[in-house]
Amino acid sequence: MKNIDSYTHLRGESVYLDDIPIINGTLWAAVFDSPVAHGRIVSLDAGDAEKMPGVVRVFTAKDIPGENQIGGIVPDEELLASSQVHFCGMPMALVVAESEEQAKAALKKIRIEIEPLEVITDPRIAKEKGELIIPPRTFNIGDTTAAWSECDYVFEGRTETNGQEHLYIETQGAYAVPQENGVIKIHSSTQGPTAVQRTAARVLGIPMHQVEVDTTRLGGGFGGKEDQATTWAVMCALATHYLKKPVKYSLHRMEDMRMTGKRHPYSSDFKIGLNKDLKILAYEAAFYQNAGAAADLSPAVMERTLFHCTNSYYVPNVKATAYSCRTNLPPNTAFRGFGGPQGMFVIEAAIAKTADALNIDASVIQQKNLLRTGDELPYGQKAESEANECWNKAVKLYDIGKLRHEVKQFNEANNLYKKGMALIPICFGISFTKTLMNQARSLVHVYTDGSVGVSTGAVEMGQGVNTKILQVAAAMFSIDPVKVKINSANTYRIANTSPSAASATADLNGKATEIACNAILARFKMVAAEEFKVEPGSVELKEEWVYVDGSKTSWDWEKLVMATFTRRISLSEHAHYTPPQIHFDLSREKGHPFAYHVYGTAIITVTIDCLRGIYEFDSVKVVHDFGSSMNVMIDIGQCEGGIVQGIGWMTMEEIVYDKEGRLRSNALSTYKVPDIYSVPKEIAIHFLETKKDNLAIFRSKAVGEPPLLYGIGAFFALRNALKAFNPDADIAFDAPLTPEKVLMSLYAQTSRDVNVPGRKEVMEK
Ligand code: MOS
């Protein structure tokens, strides 16, 4: 089935925040944010700003009627800075004016004095100074200390992965509209309508039932609007609360890039030990997460780094410790993969380093250590693994021998261009790691004409979740999908929702919808059974028709609906779902946190231009574990998008903060994201279809985050291409591997570099 949004998307009719008609009298907000990364506020004078034309009011911390607090996991983040600023871009004042231009003009009239304090941007320095968001956490299995002596090979190293700008096409924003009796309705471009509702209530000092949050769809989220959409929504609500007028704020791209957090950069250490058979016996890692100036979602992101620190491998002895380090950068936040990619990169680097030293291909080590069903992961859950199936299928289907041969031949025949290839297996756990968040509700109404309305807490952000939920309702009732309408996510219809995140939205909300439909279906069957004088068990609905014992009756869907209604039986249901079997014991760091895992293997090939340092990805060939896909088109879209986004993170996207904590890559002219020209020339996706029982909706496994992980392979493919040109280059595990870094590595001086034939020839030309 086609994505139900495709029609309105194509015609430009889909409604995003900026498509909501503006109510007469709407005011416009703009935030004044800190120009320095750390300091004590000596004074803030908005007197001149308030005298500017059109300005209605300037709000500061002292105007907040409730708590000046937006921290979700840890209460450590003010909405508006009161006495100190902790990062460049931290909101200090909110200007509200009759027009957007007037609000922006008034920002320039705010005068501040800030006494500078020490700025920390490096997570390792933060850790040394004891600046940790939460105490460190360690995952442990086996005994690494004892295992080292059994290892024939032991290697240590260090890795860096940089952040990543979400770059959702629709920037952050919100529109607050006053209702009667002090109620505020907020249209918010958020992945978490309940987070917005809860935080607005907290900051305004009003009950949650006074805040209605409504979200039709987002122009992208990628995690960036899981927690950080709240700020702007609450800003608008604050102004509406006082001024009793609609207030809108939709951020300019540069404001968004400057003021919001990104994927967490990590600096990490590893130690890996293998025996002669290349089995990984022991692995130790230390992760220094750059959390930014406040917790935001960092503790949860850090947790997922630990969960995924062994990627798709079985390692019997593991000790991994993670530190969430407080720095003076904007609070970093959720980003597709949620700390998982950062953890996986490190073990892939450890394997690559081992392969270099032993002069073998990394894939030999990767293959020998793939997870098997029954293997215990460092956190206690036993794998139900498709890792070997995906790997073996990829190797065979894409003829790895032939691919290798082609790369070798190409490299022998070319001096100015070199190819590199890498395999990357993935494993990603599906569920919120915080067990309590794994719950969802669905409200299903069957109307008397036979049409159906479904409301859930799922937020459509381009991932196609609404289409999947619609498919669930249509399949359950066996009706034409056009009879089903998916409504906006609204906190007045569906309460206490988890954000649309963790790849789990279709599973959780789809299952709740399945339960709701089933409850209504049971009533339909009772009514039909009574009419046809049979047991409800012999009634069936097939393609909008009632069947009894396999035979078509005189009742169609509409007739059945009306008959149920006229008997005064409810045509509506509000259902609750929570996945069974999941639990986690934080005191032991053991449990069964995930409903299931998603597996896959990708083969990535790249060609570098050894004169310019630029490169093109030839192909990404994937075998991905979809379970039993309920929507092939949407799932392919998620895979392709995830792969390109992952490659972007690993190769070209480079976030630069200077020593003073100022974002230098603060616009699209200085921050390069993949465009259509940087998409691999070929992306092949093979569906490993498994019919095995799992907790996915209709056994169609979650697909939002896992494909991004294939992008990690891009780094190692590039690295291999570099080594084909300059075998002695010592290429740091420092992502992204930008064209600049590639160029430097191509001509890196090493002790033996005079003997590199490829290099010499190029230098002679
Ligand atoms: Mo997503 S990174 O779990 O918002």
Tab-separated table of C-alpha atoms and ligand atoms in Angstrom, residues 191 221-226 297 304 333-338 432 461 499-503 705, ligand 1:
chain	number	residue	atom	x	y	z
A	191	GLN	CA	7.643	13.836	18.469
A	221	GLY	CA	12.227	14.637	13.459
A	222	PHE	CA	15.066	12.061	13.578
A	223	GLY	CA	15.075	12.396	17.375
A	224	GLY	CA	15.619	16.145	17.320
A	225	LYS	CA	12.004	16.756	18.269
A	226	GLU	CA	11.722	14.004	20.857
A	297	LEU	CA	17.959	12.580	26.985
A	304	ARG	CA	21.804	2.493	24.530
A	333	THR	CA	19.809	14.785	22.301
A	334	ALA	CA	18.154	11.831	20.597
A	335	PHE	CA	19.220	11.132	17.035
A	336	ARG	CA	18.204	8.070	15.028
A	337	GLY	CA	20.078	5.212	16.649
A	338	PHE	CA	20.095	6.957	20.042
A	432	PHE	CA	12.388	1.975	24.816
A	461	MET	CA	7.115	12.441	10.708
A	499	PRO	CA	7.196	10.073	22.230
A	500	SER	CA	7.272	8.651	18.731
A	501	ALA	CA	10.760	7.270	19.047
A	502	ALA	CA	12.921	4.197	19.567
A	503	SER	CA	11.615	2.760	16.264
A	705	GLU	CA	16.594	3.404	13.280
B	1	MOS	MO1	14.384	8.588	18.327
B	1	MOS	S1	16.429	8.873	18.141
B	1	MOS	O1	14.395	7.321	19.511
B	1	MOS	O2	13.664	10.032	18.790
